[in-house]
Amino acid sequence: MTDKQSQDKQDTPSPATELAHLRQIVFGDAQKGLEQKIEQLGKALQAQLKQHEQQTARQFTQLQNALESHVDQLEDKLLNADKGQDAKANELFTLNKNLSSELEMVEAANKQENDELHKRIDQDIATLSNKFSEQLKEALAQLTQVSNELNASKTDRKTLAKLLSTVASNLETGDDE
């Protein structure tokens, strides 16, 4: 009996297999249609995804090219601005150098003029001092002479006052009498 029982078990399908056969019979065509539709939708989705991927890649490439173009333009503008600034800096440096040279020349000329002016002033002061000293000596000599004359002639005070007044006025006017 063991052989017969094992053969019966092999002939009788399992409940899972029977359920699968039943499903195939009941839903077979519908399931195949759904599977085909799912497969078609998957293919369409794959095609659209590939198309969107290509479109995104093209847009990304265009955006990257535009960005690189703008970056190149900005670099060119910066390079031109740098060149302009360098030119202005060189021009300012040259002007500064020229102004420094001119300032040094003017300072040297002013120093020379100041030295000459000081020398002339010193000479004029020396000349005036000599003249004043000579006039003072002459005035003292005249005063001494008048004093001696007064002592010798014993003139009165009025005459002495007139004489001193004359000497004073001569000193003020610079007359050599």
Coordinates of N, CA, C and O in Angstrom, one line a residue:
M1 N 0.8 -1.2 0.0 CA 0.0 0.0 0.0 C 0.8 1.3 0.0 O 0.3 2.3 -0.4
T2 N 1.8 1.1 0.4 CA 2.7 2.3 0.4 C 3.0 2.8 -1.0 O 3.1 4.0 -1.2
D3 N 3.1 1.9 -1.9 CA 3.4 2.3 -3.3 C 2.2 3.0 -3.8 O 2.3 3.9 -4.6
K4 N 1.0 2.5 -3.5 CA -0.2 3.0 -4.1 C -0.5 4.4 -3.5 O -0.9 5.3 -4.2
Q5 N -0.2 4.5 -2.2 CA -0.5 5.8 -1.6 C 0.5 6.9 -2.1 O 0.1 8.0 -2.3
S6 N 1.7 6.5 -2.3 CA 2.6 7.5 -2.8 C 2.3 7.9 -4.3 O 2.5 9.0 -4.7
Q7 N 1.7 6.9 -5.0 CA 1.3 7.2 -6.4 C 0.1 8.1 -6.4 O 0.0 9.0 -7.2
D8 N -0.8 7.9 -5.5 CA -2.0 8.7 -5.4 C -1.7 10.1 -5.0 O -2.2 11.1 -5.5
K9 N -0.7 10.2 -4.2 CA -0.3 11.6 -3.8 C 0.4 12.3 -4.9 O 0.2 13.5 -5.1
Q10 N 1.1 11.6 -5.7 CA 1.7 12.2 -6.9 C 0.7 12.6 -7.9 O 0.8 13.5 -8.7
D11 N -0.4 11.8 -8.1 CA -1.4 12.1 -9.1 C -2.3 13.2 -8.6 O -2.8 14.0 -9.5
T12 N -2.5 13.4 -7.4 CA -3.4 14.5 -6.9 C -2.5 15.8 -6.8 O -1.5 15.8 -6.2
P13 N -2.9 16.8 -7.4 CA -2.2 18.0 -7.4 C -2.3 18.7 -6.0 O -3.3 18.5 -5.3
S14 N -1.3 19.5 -5.7 CA -1.3 20.2 -4.5 C -2.3 21.3 -4.5 O -2.7 21.8 -5.6
P15 N -2.8 21.8 -3.4 CA -3.8 22.9 -3.4 C -3.3 24.1 -4.0 O -4.0 24.9 -4.7
A16 N -2.0 24.4 -3.9 CA -1.4 25.7 -4.5 C -1.4 25.5 -6.0 O -1.8 26.5 -6.7
T17 N -1.2 24.4 -6.5 CA -1.1 24.1 -8.0 C -2.5 24.2 -8.5 O -2.8 24.8 -9.6
E18 N -3.5 23.7 -7.8 CA -4.9 23.7 -8.2 C -5.4 25.2 -8.3 O -6.1 25.6 -9.2
L19 N -5.0 25.9 -7.3 CA -5.4 27.4 -7.2 C -4.8 28.1 -8.4 O -5.5 28.9 -9.0
A20 N -3.6 27.8 -8.7 CA -2.9 28.5 -9.9 C -3.6 28.1 -11.1 O -3.8 29.0 -12.0
H21 N -4.0 26.8 -11.3 CA -4.8 26.4 -12.5 C -6.1 27.1 -12.6 O -6.5 27.6 -13.7
L22 N -6.8 27.2 -11.5 CA -8.1 27.9 -11.4 C -7.9 29.4 -11.8 O -8.7 29.9 -12.6
R23 N -7.0 30.0 -11.3 CA -6.7 31.4 -11.6 C -6.5 31.5 -13.1 O -6.9 32.5 -13.7
Q24 N -5.7 30.6 -13.6 CA -5.4 30.7 -15.1 C -6.6 30.5 -15.9 O -6.8 31.2 -16.9
I25 N -7.5 29.7 -15.5 CA -8.7 29.5 -16.2 C -9.6 30.7 -16.1 O -10.2 31.2 -17.1
V26 N -9.8 31.3 -14.9 CA -10.7 32.4 -14.7 C -10.1 33.7 -15.2 O -10.8 34.4 -15.9
F27 N -8.9 34.0 -14.7 CA -8.3 35.3 -15.0 C -7.3 35.2 -16.1 O -6.6 36.2 -16.3
G28 N -7.1 34.2 -16.8 CA -6.0 34.0 -17.7 C -5.8 35.1 -18.8 O -4.8 35.8 -18.9
D29 N -6.9 35.4 -19.5 CA -6.9 36.4 -20.6 C -6.7 37.8 -20.0 O -6.0 38.6 -20.5
A30 N -7.4 38.0 -18.9 CA -7.4 39.4 -18.3 C -6.0 39.6 -17.7 O -5.4 40.7 -17.9
Q31 N -5.4 38.6 -17.1 CA -4.1 38.7 -16.5 C -3.1 38.9 -17.6 O -2.2 39.8 -17.5
K32 N -3.2 38.2 -18.7 CA -2.3 38.4 -19.8 C -2.4 39.8 -20.4 O -1.4 40.5 -20.7
G33 N -3.6 40.3 -20.5 CA -3.9 41.7 -21.0 C -3.3 42.7 -20.0 O -2.6 43.7 -20.5
L34 N -3.5 42.5 -18.7 CA -2.9 43.4 -17.7 C -1.4 43.4 -17.8 O -0.7 44.4 -17.7
E35 N -0.8 42.2 -17.9 CA 0.6 42.0 -18.0 C 1.2 42.7 -19.2 O 2.2 43.4 -19.1
Q36 N 0.5 42.6 -20.3 CA 0.9 43.3 -21.6 C 0.8 44.8 -21.4 O 1.7 45.6 -21.8
K37 N -0.3 45.3 -20.8 CA -0.5 46.7 -20.6 C 0.6 47.2 -19.6 O 1.2 48.3 -19.9
I38 N 0.9 46.4 -18.6 CA 2.0 46.9 -17.6 C 3.3 46.9 -18.4 O 4.1 47.8 -18.2
E39 N 3.5 45.9 -19.2 CA 4.8 45.9 -20.0 C 4.9 47.0 -20.9 O 5.9 47.7 -21.1
Q40 N 3.7 47.4 -21.6 CA 3.7 48.5 -22.5 C 3.9 49.8 -21.8 O 4.6 50.7 -22.2
L41 N 3.2 49.9 -20.6 CA 3.4 51.1 -19.8 C 4.9 51.3 -19.4 O 5.4 52.4 -19.4
G42 N 5.5 50.2 -19.0 CA 6.9 50.2 -18.6 C 7.8 50.6 -19.7 O 8.7 51.4 -19.5
K43 N 7.5 50.1 -20.9 CA 8.3 50.5 -22.1 C 8.1 51.9 -22.4 O 9.1 52.7 -22.7
A44 N 6.8 52.4 -22.3 CA 6.6 53.8 -22.6 C 7.2 54.7 -21.6 O 7.8 55.7 -21.9
L45 N 7.1 54.2 -20.3 CA 7.8 55.0 -19.2 C 9.3 55.0 -19.4 O 9.9 56.1 -19.3
Q46 N 9.9 53.9 -19.8 CA 11.3 53.9 -20.1 C 11.7 54.8 -21.2 O 12.6 55.6 -21.2
A47 N 10.8 54.8 -22.3 CA 11.1 55.7 -23.5 C 11.0 57.1 -23.1 O 11.8 58.0 -23.5
Q48 N 9.9 57.5 -22.3 CA 9.8 58.9 -21.9 C 10.9 59.3 -20.9 O 11.4 60.4 -21.0
L49 N 11.3 58.4 -20.0 CA 12.4 58.7 -19.1 C 13.7 58.9 -19.9 O 14.4 59.9 -19.6
K50 N 13.9 58.1 -20.9 CA 15.1 58.3 -21.8 C 15.0 59.6 -22.5 O 16.0 60.3 -22.6
Q51 N 13.8 59.9 -23.0 CA 13.6 61.2 -23.7 C 13.9 62.4 -22.8 O 14.5 63.3 -23.2
H52 N 13.3 62.3 -21.6 CA 13.5 63.4 -20.6 C 15.0 63.5 -20.2 O 15.5 64.6 -20.0
E53 N 15.6 62.3 -20.1 CA 17.0 62.3 -19.7 C 17.9 63.0 -20.8 O 18.7 63.8 -20.5
Q54 N 17.6 62.7 -22.1 CA 18.3 63.3 -23.2 C 18.0 64.8 -23.3 O 18.9 65.6 -23.5
Q55 N 16.7 65.2 -23.1 CA 16.4 66.6 -23.1 C 17.0 67.3 -21.9 O 17.6 68.4 -22.1
T56 N 17.1 66.7 -20.7 CA 17.7 67.3 -19.6 C 19.2 67.4 -19.8 O 19.8 68.5 -19.5
A57 N 19.8 66.4 -20.5 CA 21.3 66.5 -20.8 C 21.5 67.6 -21.8 O 22.5 68.4 -21.6
R58 N 20.6 67.8 -22.8 CA 20.8 68.9 -23.8 C 20.7 70.2 -23.1 O 21.5 71.1 -23.3
Q59 N 19.7 70.3 -22.2 CA 19.5 71.6 -21.5 C 20.7 71.9 -20.6 O 21.1 73.0 -20.5
F60 N 21.1 70.9 -19.9 CA 22.3 71.1 -19.0 C 23.5 71.5 -19.8 O 24.2 72.4 -19.4
T61 N 23.7 70.9 -21.0 CA 24.8 71.2 -21.9 C 24.7 72.7 -22.3 O 25.7 73.4 -22.3
Q62 N 23.5 73.1 -22.8 CA 23.2 74.4 -23.2 C 23.5 75.4 -22.1 O 24.1 76.5 -22.2
L63 N 23.0 75.1 -20.9 CA 23.2 75.9 -19.7 C 24.6 76.0 -19.4 O 25.1 77.1 -19.1
Q64 N 25.3 74.9 -19.4 CA 26.8 74.9 -19.1 C 27.5 75.8 -20.1 O 28.4 76.6 -19.8
N65 N 27.2 75.6 -21.4 CA 27.8 76.4 -22.5 C 27.5 77.9 -22.3 O 28.5 78.8 -22.4
A66 N 26.3 78.2 -22.0 CA 25.9 79.7 -21.7 C 26.7 80.2 -20.5 O 27.2 81.3 -20.6
L67 N 26.8 79.4 -19.5 CA 27.5 79.8 -18.3 C 29.0 80.0 -18.6 O 29.6 81.0 -18.2
E68 N 29.6 79.1 -19.3 CA 31.0 79.2 -19.7 C 31.2 80.5 -20.6 O 32.2 81.2 -20.4
S69 N 30.2 80.7 -21.5 CA 30.3 81.9 -22.3 C 30.3 83.2 -21.5 O 31.1 84.1 -21.7
H70 N 29.4 83.2 -20.5 CA 29.3 84.4 -19.6 C 30.5 84.6 -18.8 O 31.0 85.7 -18.6
V71 N 31.0 83.4 -18.3 CA 32.2 83.5 -17.5 C 33.4 84.0 -18.3 O 34.2 84.8 -17.9
D72 N 33.5 83.5 -19.6 CA 34.6 84.0 -20.5 C 34.4 85.5 -20.7 O 35.4 86.3 -20.7
Q73 N 33.2 86.0 -20.9 CA 32.9 87.4 -21.1 C 33.3 88.2 -19.9 O 34.0 89.3 -20.0
L74 N 33.0 87.7 -18.7 CA 33.3 88.4 -17.5 C 34.8 88.4 -17.3 O 35.4 89.4 -16.9
E75 N 35.5 87.3 -17.6 CA 37.0 87.3 -17.5 C 37.6 88.3 -18.5 O 38.6 89.0 -18.1
D76 N 37.1 88.4 -19.7 CA 37.6 89.4 -20.6 C 37.4 90.8 -20.1 O 38.3 91.7 -20.2
K77 N 36.2 91.1 -19.5 CA 35.9 92.4 -19.0 C 36.9 92.7 -17.8 O 37.4 93.8 -17.7
L78 N 37.1 91.7 -17.0 CA 38.0 91.9 -15.8 C 39.4 92.1 -16.3 O 40.1 93.0 -15.8
L79 N 39.8 91.4 -17.4 CA 41.1 91.6 -17.9 C 41.3 93.0 -18.5 O 42.3 93.6 -18.2
N80 N 40.3 93.4 -19.2 CA 40.3 94.8 -19.7 C 40.3 95.8 -18.6 O 41.1 96.8 -18.7
A81 N 39.5 95.6 -17.6 CA 39.5 96.5 -16.4 C 40.9 96.5 -15.8 O 41.4 97.6 -15.4
D82 N 41.5 95.3 -15.6 CA 42.8 95.3 -15.0 C 43.8 96.0 -15.8 O 44.7 96.7 -15.3
K83 N 43.8 95.8 -17.2 CA 44.7 96.5 -18.0 C 44.5 98.1 -17.9 O 45.5 98.8 -17.9
G84 N 43.2 98.5 -17.9 CA 42.9 99.9 -17.7 C 43.5 100.4 -16.4 O 44.0 101.5 -16.3
Q85 N 43.3 99.6 -15.3 CA 43.8 100.1 -14.0 C 45.3 100.1 -14.0 O 45.9 101.0 -13.4
D86 N 45.9 99.1 -14.6 CA 47.4 99.1 -14.7 C 47.9 100.3 -15.5 O 48.8 101.0 -15.1
A87 N 47.2 100.7 -16.6 CA 47.6 101.8 -17.3 C 47.4 103.1 -16.5 O 48.3 104.0 -16.5
K88 N 46.3 103.2 -15.8 CA 46.1 104.4 -14.9 C 47.1 104.4 -13.8 O 47.6 105.5 -13.5
A89 N 47.4 103.3 -13.2 CA 48.4 103.2 -12.1 C 49.8 103.7 -12.7 O 50.5 104.4 -12.0
N90 N 50.1 103.2 -13.9 CA 51.4 103.6 -14.5 C 51.4 105.1 -14.8 O 52.4 105.8 -14.5
E91 N 50.3 105.6 -15.3 CA 50.2 107.0 -15.5 C 50.3 107.9 -14.3 O 51.0 108.9 -14.2
L92 N 49.6 107.4 -13.2 CA 49.7 108.1 -11.9 C 51.1 108.0 -11.4 O 51.6 109.0 -10.8
F93 N 51.7 106.9 -11.5 CA 53.1 106.7 -11.0 C 54.0 107.7 -11.8 O 54.9 108.4 -11.2
T94 N 53.9 107.8 -13.1 CA 54.7 108.7 -13.9 C 54.4 110.1 -13.5 O 55.4 110.9 -13.3
L95 N 53.1 110.5 -13.3 CA 52.8 111.9 -12.9 C 53.4 112.2 -11.5 O 53.9 113.2 -11.3
N96 N 53.3 111.2 -10.6 CA 53.9 111.4 -9.3 C 55.4 111.6 -9.3 O 55.9 112.4 -8.6
K97 N 56.0 110.8 -10.2 CA 57.5 110.9 -10.3 C 57.9 112.3 -10.9 O 58.8 112.9 -10.4
N98 N 57.1 112.7 -11.9 CA 57.4 114.0 -12.5 C 57.1 115.1 -11.5 O 57.9 116.1 -11.4
L99 N 56.0 115.0 -10.8 CA 55.7 116.1 -9.8 C 56.8 116.1 -8.7 O 57.2 117.1 -8.2
S100 N 57.3 114.9 -8.3 CA 58.3 114.8 -7.3 C 59.6 115.5 -7.8 O 60.2 116.3 -7.0
S101 N 59.9 115.3 -9.0 CA 61.1 115.9 -9.6 C 60.9 117.4 -9.7 O 61.8 118.2 -9.3
E102 N 59.8 117.8 -10.1 CA 59.5 119.3 -10.2 C 59.5 119.9 -8.8 O 60.1 121.0 -8.6
L103 N 59.0 119.2 -7.8 CA 58.9 119.7 -6.5 C 60.4 119.8 -5.9 O 60.7 120.8 -5.3
E104 N 61.2 118.9 -6.2 CA 62.6 118.9 -5.8 C 63.3 120.1 -6.4 O 64.1 120.8 -5.8
M105 N 63.0 120.3 -7.7 CA 63.7 121.4 -8.4 C 63.2 122.8 -7.8 O 64.0 123.7 -7.6
V106 N 61.9 122.9 -7.6 CA 61.4 124.1 -7.0 C 61.9 124.3 -5.6 O 62.3 125.5 -5.2
E107 N 62.0 123.3 -4.8 CA 62.6 123.4 -3.5 C 64.1 123.8 -3.5 O 64.5 124.7 -2.8
A108 N 64.8 123.3 -4.5 CA 66.2 123.7 -4.7 C 66.3 125.1 -5.1 O 67.1 125.9 -4.6
A109 N 65.4 125.6 -6.0 CA 65.4 127.0 -6.5 C 65.0 127.9 -5.3 O 65.7 128.9 -5.1
N110 N 64.0 127.5 -4.5 CA 63.6 128.3 -3.4 C 64.7 128.4 -2.3 O 64.9 129.5 -1.8
K111 N 65.4 127.3 -2.1 CA 66.5 127.3 -1.1 C 67.6 128.3 -1.6 O 68.1 129.1 -0.8
Q112 N 67.9 128.2 -2.9 CA 68.9 129.1 -3.4 C 68.5 130.5 -3.3 O 69.2 131.4 -2.9
E113 N 67.2 130.8 -3.7 CA 66.7 132.2 -3.6 C 66.7 132.6 -2.1 O 67.0 133.8 -1.8
N114 N 66.3 131.8 -1.2 CA 66.3 132.1 0.2 C 67.7 132.4 0.7 O 67.9 133.4 1.5
D115 N 68.6 131.6 0.3 CA 70.0 131.8 0.7 C 70.5 133.2 0.2 O 71.2 133.9 0.9
E116 N 70.2 133.5 -1.1 CA 70.6 134.7 -1.7 C 70.0 135.9 -0.9 O 70.6 136.9 -0.7
L117 N 68.6 135.7 -0.6 CA 67.9 136.8 0.1 C 68.5 137.0 1.5 O 68.7 138.2 1.9
H118 N 68.8 135.9 2.2 CA 69.5 136.1 3.5 C 70.8 136.8 3.4 O 71.2 137.6 4.2
K119 N 71.5 136.4 2.3 CA 72.9 137.0 2.1 C 72.7 138.5 1.9 O 73.4 139.3 2.5
R120 N 71.7 138.9 1.0 CA 71.5 140.3 0.8 C 71.0 141.1 2.0 O 71.5 142.2 2.3
I121 N 70.1 140.4 2.8 CA 69.7 141.1 4.0 C 70.8 141.3 5.0 O 71.0 142.3 5.6
D122 N 71.7 140.2 5.1 CA 72.9 140.3 6.0 C 73.8 141.5 5.5 O 74.3 142.3 6.4
Q123 N 74.0 141.6 4.2 CA 74.8 142.7 3.7 C 74.2 144.0 4.0 O 74.9 145.0 4.4
D124 N 72.9 144.1 3.7 CA 72.2 145.4 4.0 C 72.2 145.8 5.5 O 72.5 147.0 5.8
I125 N 72.1 144.8 6.3 CA 72.1 145.1 7.8 C 73.6 145.5 8.1 O 73.7 146.5 8.9
A126 N 74.6 144.9 7.6 CA 75.9 145.3 7.9 C 76.2 146.7 7.4 O 76.8 147.5 8.1
T127 N 75.7 147.0 6.2 CA 75.9 148.3 5.6 C 75.2 149.4 6.5 O 75.8 150.4 6.8
L128 N 74.0 149.1 6.8 CA 73.2 150.0 7.7 C 73.9 150.2 9.1 O 73.9 151.3 9.6
S129 N 74.4 149.1 9.6 CA 75.0 149.2 10.9 C 76.3 150.0 10.8 O 76.6 150.8 11.7
N130 N 77.0 149.8 9.7 CA 78.3 150.7 9.5 C 77.9 152.1 9.4 O 78.5 153.0 10.0
K131 N 76.9 152.4 8.5 CA 76.5 153.8 8.4 C 76.0 154.4 9.7 O 76.3 155.6 10.0
F132 N 75.2 153.6 10.4 CA 74.7 154.1 11.7 C 75.8 154.4 12.7 O 75.8 155.4 13.4
S133 N 76.7 153.5 12.7 CA 77.9 153.6 13.6 C 78.7 154.9 13.2 O 79.1 155.6 14.1
E134 N 78.9 155.1 11.9 CA 79.7 156.3 11.5 C 78.9 157.6 11.8 O 79.5 158.5 12.3
Q135 N 77.6 157.6 11.6 CA 76.8 158.7 11.9 C 76.8 159.0 13.4 O 76.9 160.1 13.9
L136 N 76.7 157.9 14.2 CA 76.8 158.1 15.7 C 78.1 158.6 16.1 O 78.2 159.6 16.9
K137 N 79.2 158.1 15.5 CA 80.5 158.7 15.8 C 80.6 160.1 15.5 O 81.2 161.0 16.2
E138 N 80.1 160.5 14.3 CA 80.1 161.9 13.8 C 79.3 162.8 14.8 O 79.7 163.9 15.2
A139 N 78.1 162.2 15.2 CA 77.2 163.0 16.1 C 77.9 163.2 17.4 O 77.9 164.3 18.0
L140 N 78.6 162.1 17.9 CA 79.3 162.2 19.2 C 80.5 163.2 19.1 O 80.8 164.0 20.0
A141 N 81.1 163.2 17.9 CA 82.2 164.1 17.7 C 81.7 165.5 17.6 O 82.4 166.4 18.3
Q142 N 80.6 165.7 17.0 CA 80.1 167.1 16.9 C 79.6 167.5 18.3 O 79.9 168.7 18.7
L143 N 79.0 166.6 19.0 CA 78.5 166.9 20.4 C 79.7 167.3 21.3 O 79.7 168.2 22.0
T144 N 80.8 166.5 21.1 CA 82.0 166.7 21.9 C 82.6 168.1 21.5 O 83.0 168.9 22.4
Q145 N 82.6 168.3 20.2 CA 83.2 169.6 19.7 C 82.4 170.8 20.2 O 82.9 171.8 20.7
V146 N 81.0 170.6 20.2 CA 80.2 171.7 20.6 C 80.3 171.9 22.1 O 80.4 173.0 22.6
S147 N 80.4 170.8 22.8 CA 80.6 170.8 24.2 C 81.9 171.5 24.6 O 81.9 172.4 25.5
N148 N 82.9 171.2 23.9 CA 84.2 171.8 24.1 C 84.1 173.3 23.8 O 84.7 174.2 24.5
E149 N 83.5 173.7 22.7 CA 83.3 175.1 22.3 C 82.5 175.8 23.4 O 82.9 176.9 23.7
L150 N 81.5 175.1 23.9 CA 80.7 175.8 24.9 C 81.5 176.0 26.2 O 81.4 177.0 26.8
N151 N 82.2 175.0 26.5 CA 83.1 175.2 27.7 C 84.1 176.3 27.5 O 84.4 177.0 28.4
A152 N 84.6 176.4 26.3 CA 85.6 177.4 26.0 C 85.0 178.7 25.9 O 85.6 179.7 26.4
S153 N 83.8 178.8 25.3 CA 83.3 180.2 25.2 C 82.3 180.5 26.3 O 81.9 181.7 26.4
K154 N 81.9 179.6 27.0 CA 81.0 179.8 28.1 C 79.7 180.6 27.7 O 79.4 181.6 28.2
T155 N 79.1 180.0 26.7 CA 77.9 180.6 26.2 C 76.7 180.3 27.1 O 76.8 179.4 27.9
D156 N 75.7 180.9 26.9 CA 74.6 180.7 27.8 C 73.7 179.5 27.4 O 74.0 178.9 26.4
R157 N 72.8 179.2 28.2 CA 72.0 178.0 28.1 C 71.1 178.0 26.8 O 70.9 177.0 26.2
K158 N 70.6 179.2 26.5 CA 69.8 179.3 25.3 C 70.5 178.9 24.0 O 70.1 178.2 23.2
T159 N 71.7 179.4 23.9 CA 72.5 179.1 22.8 C 72.9 177.6 22.7 O 72.8 176.9 21.7
L160 N 73.2 177.0 23.9 CA 73.4 175.6 24.0 C 72.2 174.8 23.6 O 72.3 173.8 22.9
A161 N 71.0 175.2 24.0 CA 69.8 174.5 23.7 C 69.6 174.5 22.2 O 69.2 173.5 21.5
K162 N 69.8 175.7 21.5 CA 69.7 175.8 20.1 C 70.7 174.9 19.4 O 70.4 174.3 18.4
L163 N 71.9 174.9 19.9 CA 72.9 174.1 19.2 C 72.6 172.6 19.3 O 72.7 171.9 18.4
L164 N 72.1 172.2 20.5 CA 71.8 170.8 20.7 C 70.5 170.4 19.8 O 70.4 169.3 19.3
S165 N 69.6 171.4 19.7 CA 68.4 171.2 18.9 C 68.9 171.0 17.4 O 68.4 170.1 16.7
T166 N 69.8 171.8 17.0 CA 70.3 171.7 15.6 C 71.0 170.4 15.4 O 70.8 169.7 14.4
V167 N 71.8 169.9 16.3 CA 72.5 168.6 16.2 C 71.5 167.5 16.2 O 71.6 166.6 15.3
A168 N 70.4 167.6 17.0 CA 69.4 166.5 17.0 C 68.6 166.5 15.7 O 68.4 165.4 15.1
S169 N 68.3 167.7 15.1 CA 67.6 167.7 13.9 C 68.5 167.2 12.7 O 68.0 166.5 11.8
N170 N 69.8 167.5 12.8 CA 70.7 167.0 11.8 C 70.8 165.5 11.9 O 70.9 164.8 10.9
L171 N 70.8 164.9 13.1 CA 70.8 163.5 13.3 C 69.5 162.8 12.7 O 69.6 161.8 12.1
E172 N 68.4 163.5 12.9 CA 67.1 162.9 12.4 C 67.1 162.9 10.9 O 66.6 162.0 10.2
T173 N 67.5 164.0 10.3 CA 67.5 164.2 8.8 C 68.7 163.5 8.2 O 68.7 163.3 7.0
G174 N 69.7 163.3 8.9 CA 70.9 162.6 8.3 C 71.8 163.6 7.7 O 72.7 163.2 6.8
D175 N 71.7 164.9 7.9 CA 72.6 165.9 7.3 C 74.0 165.8 8.0 O 74.0 165.6 9.2
D176 N 75.0 166.0 7.3 CA 76.4 166.0 7.9 C 76.9 167.4 8.0 O 77.5 167.9 7.1
E177 N 76.6 168.0 9.1 CA 77.1 169.4 9.2 C 78.3 169.4 10.1 O 78.4 168.8 11.0

